[in-house]
XYZ file of C-alpha atoms in Angstrom:
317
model
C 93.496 86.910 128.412
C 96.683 88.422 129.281
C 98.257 91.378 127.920
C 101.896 91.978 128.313
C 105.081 94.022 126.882
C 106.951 92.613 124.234
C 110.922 92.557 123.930
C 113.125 91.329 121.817
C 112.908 88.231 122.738
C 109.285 87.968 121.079
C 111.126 88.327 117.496
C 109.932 84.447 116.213
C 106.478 85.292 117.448
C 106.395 88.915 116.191
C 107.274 87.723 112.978
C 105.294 85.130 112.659
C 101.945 87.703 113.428
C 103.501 90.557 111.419
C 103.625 87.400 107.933
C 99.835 86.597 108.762
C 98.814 89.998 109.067
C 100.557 90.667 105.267
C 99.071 87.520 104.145
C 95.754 88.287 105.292
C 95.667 92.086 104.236
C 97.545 93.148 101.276
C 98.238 96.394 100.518
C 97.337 97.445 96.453
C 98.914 97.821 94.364
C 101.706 95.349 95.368
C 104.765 96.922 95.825
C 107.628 95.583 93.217
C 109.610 94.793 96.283
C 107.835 93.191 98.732
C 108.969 94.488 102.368
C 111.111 91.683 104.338
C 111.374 90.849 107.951
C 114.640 91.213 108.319
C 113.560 95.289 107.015
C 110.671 95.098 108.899
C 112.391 94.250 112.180
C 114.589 97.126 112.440
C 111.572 99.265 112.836
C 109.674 96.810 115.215
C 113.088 96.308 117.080
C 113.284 100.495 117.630
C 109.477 100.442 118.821
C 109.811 97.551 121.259
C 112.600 99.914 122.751
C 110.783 102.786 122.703
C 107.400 102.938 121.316
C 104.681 100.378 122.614
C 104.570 97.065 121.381
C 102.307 94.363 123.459
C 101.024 90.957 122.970
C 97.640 89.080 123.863
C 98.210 85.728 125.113
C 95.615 82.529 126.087
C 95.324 79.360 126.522
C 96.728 78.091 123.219
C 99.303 81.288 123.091
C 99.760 84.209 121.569
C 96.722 85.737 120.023
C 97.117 89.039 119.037
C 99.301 92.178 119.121
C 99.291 96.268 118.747
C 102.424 97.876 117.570
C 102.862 101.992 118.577
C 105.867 103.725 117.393
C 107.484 106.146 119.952
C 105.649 109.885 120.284
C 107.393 112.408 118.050
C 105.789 116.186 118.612
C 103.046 114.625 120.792
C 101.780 112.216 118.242
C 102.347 107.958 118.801
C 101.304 106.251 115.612
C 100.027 102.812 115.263
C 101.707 100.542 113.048
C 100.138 97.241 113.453
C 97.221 95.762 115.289
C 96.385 92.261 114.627
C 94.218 89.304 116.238
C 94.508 85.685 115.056
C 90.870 84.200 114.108
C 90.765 82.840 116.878
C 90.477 85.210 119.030
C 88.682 87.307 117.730
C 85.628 89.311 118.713
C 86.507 88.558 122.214
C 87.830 91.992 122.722
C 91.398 91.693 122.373
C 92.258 94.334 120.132
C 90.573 96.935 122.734
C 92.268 95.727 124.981
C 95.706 95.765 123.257
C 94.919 99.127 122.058
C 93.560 100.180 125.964
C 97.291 99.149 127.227
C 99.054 100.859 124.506
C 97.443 104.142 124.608
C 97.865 104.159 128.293
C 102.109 103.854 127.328
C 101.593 106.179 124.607
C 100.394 108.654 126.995
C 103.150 108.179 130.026
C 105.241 109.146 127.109
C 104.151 112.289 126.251
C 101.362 111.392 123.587
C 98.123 114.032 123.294
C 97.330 112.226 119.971
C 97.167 108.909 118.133
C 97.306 107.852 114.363
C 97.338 105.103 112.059
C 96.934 104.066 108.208
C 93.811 101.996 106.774
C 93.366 100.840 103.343
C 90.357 102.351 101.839
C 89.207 98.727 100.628
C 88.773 98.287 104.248
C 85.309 99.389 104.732
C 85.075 97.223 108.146
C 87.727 98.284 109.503
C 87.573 101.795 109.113
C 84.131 102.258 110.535
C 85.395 100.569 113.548
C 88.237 103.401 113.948
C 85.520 106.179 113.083
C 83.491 104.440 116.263
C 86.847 104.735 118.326
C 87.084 108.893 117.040
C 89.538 108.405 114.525
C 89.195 110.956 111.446
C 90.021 110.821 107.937
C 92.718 113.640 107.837
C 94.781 112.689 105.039
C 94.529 110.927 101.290
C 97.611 108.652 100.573
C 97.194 107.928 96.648
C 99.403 105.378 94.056
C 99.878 104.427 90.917
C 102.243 101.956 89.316
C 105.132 103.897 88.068
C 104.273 102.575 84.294
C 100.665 103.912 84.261
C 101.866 107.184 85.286
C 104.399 107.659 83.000
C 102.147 106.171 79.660
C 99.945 109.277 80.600
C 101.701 111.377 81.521
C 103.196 111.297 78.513
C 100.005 110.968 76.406
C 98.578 114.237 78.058
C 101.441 116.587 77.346
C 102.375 115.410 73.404
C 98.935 114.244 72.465
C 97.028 116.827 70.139
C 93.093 117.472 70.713
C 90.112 118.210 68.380
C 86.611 118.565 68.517
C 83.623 119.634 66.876
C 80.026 120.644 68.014
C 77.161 119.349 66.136
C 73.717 121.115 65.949
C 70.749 119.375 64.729
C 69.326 122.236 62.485
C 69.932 123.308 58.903
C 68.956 126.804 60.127
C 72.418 128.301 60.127
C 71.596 131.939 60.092
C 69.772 130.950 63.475
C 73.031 129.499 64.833
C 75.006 132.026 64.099
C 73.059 134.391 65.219
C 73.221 132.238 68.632
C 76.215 132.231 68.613
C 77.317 135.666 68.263
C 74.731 136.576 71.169
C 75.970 133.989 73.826
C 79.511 133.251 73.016
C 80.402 136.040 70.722
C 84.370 135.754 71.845
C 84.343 132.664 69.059
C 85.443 135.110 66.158
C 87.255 132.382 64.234
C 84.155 129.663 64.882
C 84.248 127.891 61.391
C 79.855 126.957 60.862
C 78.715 124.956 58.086
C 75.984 122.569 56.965
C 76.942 119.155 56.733
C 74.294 116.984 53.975
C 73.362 114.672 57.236
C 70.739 117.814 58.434
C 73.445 118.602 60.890
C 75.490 121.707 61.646
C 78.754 121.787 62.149
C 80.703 124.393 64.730
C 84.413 124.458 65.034
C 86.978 127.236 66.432
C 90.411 126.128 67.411
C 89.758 127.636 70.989
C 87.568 124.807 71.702
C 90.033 122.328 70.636
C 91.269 121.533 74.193
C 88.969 123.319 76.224
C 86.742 120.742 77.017
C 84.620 122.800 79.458
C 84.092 125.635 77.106
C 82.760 123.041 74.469
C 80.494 121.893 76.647
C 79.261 125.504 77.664
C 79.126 126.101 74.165
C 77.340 123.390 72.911
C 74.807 123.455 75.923
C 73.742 127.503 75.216
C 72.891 126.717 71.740
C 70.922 123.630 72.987
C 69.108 126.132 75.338
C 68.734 128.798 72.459
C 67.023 126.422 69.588
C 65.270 123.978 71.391
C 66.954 121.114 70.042
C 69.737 118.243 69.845
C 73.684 119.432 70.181
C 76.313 116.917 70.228
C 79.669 117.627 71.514
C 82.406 115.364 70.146
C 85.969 115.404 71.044
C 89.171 113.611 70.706
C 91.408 113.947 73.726
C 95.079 114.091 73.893
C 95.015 111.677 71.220
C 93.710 108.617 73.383
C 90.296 109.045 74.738
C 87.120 110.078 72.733
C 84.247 112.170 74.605
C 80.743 113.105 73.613
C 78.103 114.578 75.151
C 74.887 114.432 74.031
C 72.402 117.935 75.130
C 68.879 118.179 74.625
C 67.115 121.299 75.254
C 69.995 122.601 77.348
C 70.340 119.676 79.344
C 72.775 117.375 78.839
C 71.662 113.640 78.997
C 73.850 111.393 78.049
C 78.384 111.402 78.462
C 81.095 109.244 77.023
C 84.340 108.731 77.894
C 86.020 105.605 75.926
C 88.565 105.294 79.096
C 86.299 106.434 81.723
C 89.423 106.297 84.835
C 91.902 107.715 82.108
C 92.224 111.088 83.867
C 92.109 108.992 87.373
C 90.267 107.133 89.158
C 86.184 107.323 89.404
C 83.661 105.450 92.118
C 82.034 102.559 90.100
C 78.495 104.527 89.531
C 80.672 107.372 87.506
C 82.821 104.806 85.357
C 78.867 103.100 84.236
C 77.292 106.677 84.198
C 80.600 107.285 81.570
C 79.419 104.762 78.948
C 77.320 105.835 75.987
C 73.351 105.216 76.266
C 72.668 103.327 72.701
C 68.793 103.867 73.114
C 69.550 107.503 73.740
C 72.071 108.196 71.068
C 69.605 106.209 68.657
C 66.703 108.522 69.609
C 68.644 111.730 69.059
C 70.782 111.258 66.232
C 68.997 108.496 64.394
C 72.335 106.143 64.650
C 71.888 102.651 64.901
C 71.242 101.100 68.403
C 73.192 97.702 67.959
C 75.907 99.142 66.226
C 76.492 102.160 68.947
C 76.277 99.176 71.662
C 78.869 97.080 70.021
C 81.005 100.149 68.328
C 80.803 102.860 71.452
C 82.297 100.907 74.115
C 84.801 101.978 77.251
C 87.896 100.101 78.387
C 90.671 100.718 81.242
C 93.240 101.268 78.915
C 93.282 103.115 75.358
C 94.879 99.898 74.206
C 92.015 97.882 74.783
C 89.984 100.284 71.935
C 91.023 101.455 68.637
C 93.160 104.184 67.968
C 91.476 106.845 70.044
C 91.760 108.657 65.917
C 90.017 105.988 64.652
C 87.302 105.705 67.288
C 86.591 108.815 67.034
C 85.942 108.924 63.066
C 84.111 105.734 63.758
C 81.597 107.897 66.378
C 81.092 110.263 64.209
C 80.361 108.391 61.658
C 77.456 106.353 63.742
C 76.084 109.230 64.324
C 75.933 110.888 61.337
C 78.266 113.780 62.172
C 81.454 115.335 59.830
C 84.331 114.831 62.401
């Protein structure tokens, strides 16, 4: 294997590697306007000058390259590396990268970075065997998505309730007045499902305080609390306590306020067997009625849903 400098004479071949690299890894989301060679080259053209740009070659050719932009404040940063199949674990990216951190360095380099997708779980552990650290989060979002919520969180209205399983209201208020005894305004009333109802407007979009809330008087009588809520107009929350614990949460969108590792959107839909034990609603119709989506268009009106919830469960809304 051979490993030499490319020039600009290399652009056909360059190209060519640069297309099968893009082919082969695609960075999400796609952008709108996919980059072009003629773009690209510009850039590739300036680091062939002055950067470090090399290519592998064997028997049948060209097999790989590593592409190193020039050192600005001490730092070279690594635009490309990329072996064909064919080539591959053979050692030919090590040794592309061995040649250009050696020109990195002769031009003033002390440090080295580059940008991996966070899809690619193989290839980042190899850089975190090489010492490379995660020292920055790049994040995106398609422009559309953004503004639909954006929108949605600052003109949509919230609401909720909290829902005690008790018709001893002189014990609830009582509760309440010793553990949260800022709720002057708290509106409490018996509902004729055997549940009672707490609502104060300063609970309306504090979802956090709700769930303190509703939690203490879980704590306080022993029992089932149920904290409902209708957020921003598009999503619908519960959570379900039981003797101060909470043990079950619902989000209808579970990624609406941004993305969530796989186990958190599941751990985000609502537990029919649990919601059945607690509040006597009807498995089947929780597990075809209380469902989650990626978008609040995929539900019914997060209004609707809500009354809907309620309603399952026996609650007022």
């Amino acid at each position: 294997m051979k490993i030499r400098r490319a020039t600009e004479a290399d652009e056909a071949v360059l190209r060519e590697l640069w297309e099968e690299c893009e082919r082969e890894v695609l960075s999400p989301p796609p952008s709108p306007e996919p980059q072009t060679w003629e773009v690209e080259w510009v850039s590739v053209r300036a680091n062939v000058a002055d950067g470090a740009v090399y290519l592998a070659e064997d028997d049948e050719g060209v097999a790989g390259v590593v592409e190193a932009s020039a050192p600005v404040r001490g730092r070279a940063h690594v635009v490309l590396v990329y072996v064909r199949p064919r080539a591959r674990r053979q050692g030919v990216a090590k040794a592309l990268l061995a040649e250009c951190v050696r020109d990195s360095k002769e031009k003033g380099a002390s440090l080295v970075s580059l940008d991996v997708l966070t899809t690619n779980t193989v290839g980042r552990a190899v850089w975190q065997q090489l010492g490379f650290m995660e020292v920055q989060l790049a994040m995106a979002t398609p422009l559309d998505v953004l503004e639909r919520r954006l929108a949605a969180q600052s003109s949509g209205t919230s609401r909720s309730s909290t829902h005690v399983q008790s018709d001893d209201s002189v014990s609830i208020e009582r509760a309440l007045a010793q553990f949260v005894p800022r709720l002057d305004s708290a509106e409490v009333r018996s509902t004729p499902n055997g549940w009672i109802r707490i609502a104060d407007p300063l609970l309306d979009t504090d979802r956090e305080a709700q769930g303190r809330l509703a939690k203490d008087i879980s704590e306080r009588i022993g029992g089932v609390v149920v904290a409902l809520a209708l957020e921003v107009e598009a999503v619908v929350r519960f959570r379900l306590y039981e003797n101060g614990r909470m043990v079950d949460e619902y989000l209808s969108v579970p990624t609406f306020y941004g993305e969530l590792p796989k186990g958190d959107v599941l751990a985000l839909e609502a537990n029919p067997t649990l919601v059945a034990r607690l509040t006597g609603a009807d498995r089947e119709q929780v597990r075809r009625n209380v469902r989650t989506a990626i978008s609040p268009a995929d539900l019914p009106p997060a209004a609707e849903l809500y009354e809907q919830v309620a309603a399952l469960m026996g609650l007022e809304a």
